[in-house]
Structures are given as C-alpha cells and as structure tokens.
Short mmCIF file of C-alpha atoms in Angstrom, two decimals:
data_model
loop_
_atom_site.label_atom_id
_atom_site.label_comp_id
_atom_site.label_asym_id
_atom_site.label_seq_id
_atom_site.Cartn_x
_atom_site.Cartn_y
_atom_site.Cartn_z
CA GLN A 1 111.95 103.93 82.09
CA VAL A 2 109.66 104.13 85.43
CA GLN A 3 109.27 106.82 87.02
CA LEU A 4 108.15 106.92 90.77
CA VAL A 5 106.84 110.31 93.03
CA GLU A 6 105.97 109.81 96.67
CA SER A 7 103.34 111.68 98.24
CA GLY A 8 102.03 112.15 101.96
CA GLY A 9 104.91 112.50 104.61
CA GLY A 10 104.59 114.75 107.38
CA LEU A 11 104.79 115.06 110.82
CA VAL A 12 102.09 113.13 113.13
CA GLN A 13 101.70 113.28 117.01
CA ALA A 14 102.39 109.44 118.30
CA GLY A 15 98.91 107.16 117.93
CA GLY A 16 98.05 109.15 114.74
CA SER A 17 97.57 107.85 110.84
CA LEU A 18 99.35 109.11 107.95
CA ARG A 19 98.58 107.45 103.95
CA LEU A 20 101.83 107.86 101.86
CA SER A 21 101.02 107.57 97.96
CA CYS A 22 103.17 106.06 95.22
CA ALA A 23 102.76 107.00 91.86
CA ALA A 24 104.43 105.66 88.36
CA SER A 25 104.55 106.65 85.15
CA GLY A 26 106.83 106.16 82.09
CA ARG A 27 104.95 102.99 81.79
CA SER A 28 102.17 100.43 83.25
CA VAL A 29 103.25 98.55 86.34
CA SER A 30 100.71 96.28 86.89
CA SER A 31 103.34 93.73 86.56
CA PHE A 32 106.45 95.22 89.01
CA VAL A 33 106.46 94.28 92.52
CA ILE A 34 106.00 97.94 94.32
CA SER A 35 107.57 97.91 97.27
CA TRP A 36 108.10 100.70 100.01
CA PHE A 37 110.87 101.22 102.33
CA ARG A 38 112.27 103.78 104.90
CA GLN A 39 115.34 104.87 106.23
CA ALA A 40 116.52 106.57 109.27
CA PRO A 41 119.47 108.45 109.56
CA GLY A 42 122.32 106.93 110.07
CA GLN A 43 120.60 103.06 109.58
CA GLU A 44 120.18 101.06 106.21
CA ARG A 45 117.62 101.02 104.33
CA ASP A 46 115.22 98.23 105.29
CA PHE A 47 111.62 96.76 103.41
CA VAL A 48 108.95 97.94 104.97
CA ALA A 49 105.11 96.46 102.60
CA ALA A 50 105.59 95.31 99.14
CA SER A 51 102.94 94.08 96.91
CA GLY A 52 103.57 91.92 93.57
CA SER A 53 102.23 88.47 93.19
CA ILE A 54 101.79 88.49 97.26
CA THR A 55 101.59 91.26 99.92
CA ARG A 56 104.64 90.85 101.90
CA LEU A 57 104.74 93.72 105.17
CA ALA A 58 107.82 93.65 107.81
CA ASP A 59 106.98 92.25 111.08
CA SER A 60 107.24 95.70 113.18
CA VAL A 61 104.45 97.00 110.75
CA LYS A 62 101.72 94.34 110.34
CA GLY A 63 98.38 94.84 112.43
CA ARG A 64 99.26 99.03 111.89
CA PHE A 65 100.27 98.86 108.00
CA THR A 66 98.42 98.38 104.89
CA ILE A 67 99.83 98.51 101.31
CA SER A 68 97.28 98.85 98.72
CA ARG A 69 97.26 99.40 94.84
CA ASP A 70 94.76 101.00 92.46
CA ARG A 71 96.06 99.59 89.04
CA ALA A 72 94.11 101.88 86.69
CA LYS A 73 96.04 104.39 88.69
CA ASN A 74 98.74 103.11 88.50
CA THR A 75 99.71 103.75 92.31
CA VAL A 76 100.28 102.39 95.80
CA TYR A 77 99.73 103.29 98.81
CA LEU A 78 100.86 102.60 101.95
CA GLN A 79 98.22 103.46 105.63
CA MET A 80 100.51 104.23 108.24
CA ASN A 81 98.46 103.57 111.28
CA SER A 82 98.96 103.93 114.82
CA LEU A 83 102.55 105.30 114.48
CA THR A 84 105.39 105.33 117.08
CA PRO A 85 108.58 107.42 116.69
CA GLU A 86 110.04 104.48 116.05
CA ASP A 87 108.92 104.63 112.32
CA THR A 88 110.30 107.67 111.84
CA ALA A 89 112.62 107.46 108.37
CA VAL A 90 112.14 108.89 104.37
CA TYR A 91 110.28 106.11 103.10
CA TYR A 92 111.04 104.89 99.69
CA CYS A 93 108.66 103.29 97.26
CA ALA A 94 110.70 101.28 94.55
CA ALA A 95 109.48 98.98 91.77
CA ALA A 96 111.24 95.93 90.49
CA LEU A 97 109.99 93.46 87.44
CA ASN A 98 111.77 90.72 88.89
CA ALA A 99 112.29 90.11 92.77
CA GLY A 100 112.45 87.41 93.89
CA SER A 101 112.48 87.52 98.09
CA TYR A 102 111.29 91.48 97.81
CA TYR A 103 112.77 92.15 100.94
CA TYR A 104 115.92 93.67 99.50
CA PRO A 105 117.20 97.17 97.85
CA VAL A 106 119.46 95.73 95.52
CA GLU A 107 116.06 93.64 94.25
CA TYR A 108 115.00 96.56 92.72
CA ASP A 109 114.90 98.73 89.25
CA TYR A 110 112.96 101.79 89.72
CA TRP A 111 113.41 104.60 93.08
CA GLY A 112 111.40 106.99 94.49
CA GLN A 113 113.02 110.29 96.04
CA GLY A 114 111.39 109.87 98.95
CA THR A 115 108.91 111.40 101.48
CA GLN A 116 110.04 112.49 105.00
CA VAL A 117 107.73 111.01 107.84
CA THR A 118 107.94 112.15 111.22
CA VAL A 119 106.18 110.85 114.52
CA SER A 120 106.24 113.54 117.12
CA SER A 121 106.48 111.56 120.74
#
C-alpha cells in the first residue's frame, strides 16, 4: 500500500506562487508514475502534471508550473508560478505503478486527500 499526503496549498493573490508537496509512505514510489490532478467545484478532476519515465504538463500550465521529484525523500513537488484565479481548485496527487497515457484518473491506484489552492484576483 502507498499513502500520499499533499501539503502546501493555501490562499495566494493572482500572479503569486505556491509549491505543493506530495509525500509518499508505505513503500518506495521511485518506480511509480506520480501525478497531480485538480478539481474545481462542479468540475471533473483534470490532469495537471506527471512525473514518470517522462514528464508531462497540461497545456494550461505549461510555462507556469514545474513538477519535480526527490526520490530520496519519496516526495514529488509541484511548483506553481504566475497563478491565476482559474487555477483555484483542490489539488490531488496520485500514484500509478503502470500508467498508460498518464492523463486519466482511472489509471491511478493511490490518491491523496487533496490540498486546497485558492487564487484571489
């Protein structure tokens, strides 16, 4: 089993930055795909970024968000810069041992509880 705990969310003004962390426990996730998704009220859970054999970013965050990984700490980070109110959502990290496209929530085996990010205008 893998437990994922997100942290780093909060309230920030438009144009600001936040860094989210996803700490994994239970076993090493070095061979897992670790991704970030986000879900705004009344919306579907959308892919944001993935760290696996390759790194992937949603088009909406390219140039603003960066995903990185510290394998020694079993932790994945999401650096979010130039935030806009449209980035407001609950952000979830997820882990998959075998993921195809990386883009779909159904591909993931483990999920964290989420952390709220609110960007004010």
